[in-house]
mmCIF file of C-alpha atoms in Angstrom:
data_model
loop_
_atom_site.group_PDB
_atom_site.id
_atom_site.type_symbol
_atom_site.label_atom_id
_atom_site.label_comp_id
_atom_site.label_asym_id
_atom_site.label_seq_id
_atom_site.Cartn_x
_atom_site.Cartn_y
_atom_site.Cartn_z
ATOM 1 C CA UNK A 1 162.073 -21.203 183.015
ATOM 2 C CA UNK A 2 160.778 -17.999 181.442
ATOM 3 C CA UNK A 3 157.505 -17.560 179.575
ATOM 4 C CA UNK A 4 158.134 -15.516 176.434
ATOM 5 C CA UNK A 5 156.171 -14.046 173.565
ATOM 6 C CA UNK A 6 158.157 -14.358 170.370
ATOM 7 C CA UNK A 7 157.292 -11.909 167.604
ATOM 8 C CA UNK A 8 158.308 -13.549 164.331
ATOM 9 C CA UNK A 9 158.414 -11.440 161.179
ATOM 10 C CA UNK A 10 155.208 -11.686 159.110
ATOM 11 C CA UNK A 11 153.570 -14.147 161.549
ATOM 12 C CA UNK A 12 151.350 -13.968 164.614
ATOM 13 C CA UNK A 13 153.084 -13.891 167.992
ATOM 14 C CA UNK A 14 154.047 -17.246 169.516
ATOM 15 C CA UNK A 15 154.006 -18.005 173.253
ATOM 16 C CA UNK A 16 156.483 -20.505 174.663
ATOM 17 C CA UNK A 17 158.969 -21.259 177.404
ATOM 18 C CA UNK A 18 162.737 -20.717 177.428
ATOM 19 C CA UNK A 19 165.159 -22.486 179.750
ATOM 20 C CA UNK A 20 167.438 -19.442 179.647
ATOM 21 C CA UNK A 21 167.381 -16.186 177.760
ATOM 22 C CA UNK A 22 169.360 -16.280 174.513
ATOM 23 C CA UNK A 23 172.884 -14.934 174.338
ATOM 24 C CA UNK A 24 173.476 -12.272 171.645
ATOM 25 C CA UNK A 25 176.170 -14.576 170.202
ATOM 26 C CA UNK A 26 173.613 -17.354 169.569
ATOM 27 C CA UNK A 27 172.521 -17.799 165.960
ATOM 28 C CA UNK A 28 169.005 -18.927 166.866
ATOM 29 C CA UNK A 29 166.373 -18.687 169.605
ATOM 30 C CA UNK A 30 164.819 -21.847 170.998
ATOM 31 C CA UNK A 31 161.391 -22.087 172.659
ATOM 32 C CA UNK A 32 159.497 -25.092 173.970
ATOM 33 C CA UNK A 33 155.750 -25.768 173.917
ATOM 34 C CA UNK A 34 154.976 -23.245 171.141
ATOM 35 C CA UNK A 35 151.383 -22.013 170.919
ATOM 36 C CA UNK A 36 149.364 -18.997 169.830
ATOM 37 C CA UNK A 37 148.400 -16.252 172.252
ATOM 38 C CA UNK A 38 145.025 -17.970 172.809
ATOM 39 C CA UNK A 39 146.776 -21.328 173.550
ATOM 40 C CA UNK A 40 145.746 -22.885 170.230
ATOM 41 C CA UNK A 41 148.372 -24.707 168.144
ATOM 42 C CA UNK A 42 150.484 -22.688 165.725
ATOM 43 C CA UNK A 43 149.305 -23.638 162.223
ATOM 44 C CA UNK A 44 152.712 -23.664 160.538
ATOM 45 C CA UNK A 45 154.310 -25.856 163.242
ATOM 46 C CA UNK A 46 153.598 -29.586 163.523
ATOM 47 C CA UNK A 47 151.421 -30.210 166.581
ATOM 48 C CA UNK A 48 153.882 -32.849 167.859
ATOM 49 C CA UNK A 49 156.784 -30.359 167.973
ATOM 50 C CA UNK A 50 157.891 -29.512 171.489
ATOM 51 C CA UNK A 51 160.962 -27.332 170.801
ATOM 52 C CA UNK A 52 161.247 -24.832 167.954
ATOM 53 C CA UNK A 53 164.354 -22.919 166.896
ATOM 54 C CA UNK A 54 164.077 -19.617 165.017
ATOM 55 C CA UNK A 55 167.025 -17.749 163.474
ATOM 56 C CA UNK A 56 167.600 -14.258 164.872
ATOM 57 C CA UNK A 57 166.970 -12.634 161.482
ATOM 58 C CA UNK A 58 163.338 -13.859 161.601
ATOM 59 C CA UNK A 59 162.623 -12.388 165.045
ATOM 60 C CA UNK A 60 161.287 -8.866 165.461
ATOM 61 C CA UNK A 61 161.436 -8.857 169.275
ATOM 62 C CA UNK A 62 160.921 -11.056 172.349
ATOM 63 C CA UNK A 63 158.776 -10.235 175.382
ATOM 64 C CA UNK A 64 159.813 -11.910 178.637
ATOM 65 C CA UNK A 65 156.825 -12.293 180.922
ATOM 66 C CA UNK A 66 156.876 -12.045 184.698
ATOM 67 C CA UNK A 67 157.221 -15.456 186.338
ATOM 68 C CA UNK A 68 154.904 -16.722 189.085
ATOM 69 C CA UNK A 69 157.770 -16.374 191.573
ATOM 70 C CA UNK A 70 158.308 -12.735 190.580
ATOM 71 C CA UNK A 71 154.576 -12.086 190.918
ATOM 72 C CA UNK A 72 154.631 -13.411 194.483
ATOM 73 C CA UNK A 73 157.679 -11.292 195.349
ATOM 74 C CA UNK A 74 156.183 -8.087 193.959
ATOM 75 C CA UNK A 75 154.425 -5.869 196.464
ATOM 76 C CA UNK A 76 150.823 -5.485 195.452
ATOM 77 C CA UNK A 77 149.828 -1.843 195.783
ATOM 78 C CA UNK A 78 146.267 -2.448 194.612
ATOM 79 C CA UNK A 79 144.607 -4.841 197.013
ATOM 80 C CA UNK A 80 141.043 -5.965 197.004
#
């Protein structure tokens, strides 16, 4: 599962999880557990919603964040 930041046109960024990254042939992008960057609920989405689907034409770009597993596997150059 990947943590993503979805940048929707004319809206604040939305954080969520994706089971798998979308295929370019898909007509929409689906994220689960949508929330704002500060973990508050997104105002234009019902608070009971767990999965949201956005059409590609409403998405500016998607940031895929490093997973916890990738963080553990990365060599830390800066150690305390």
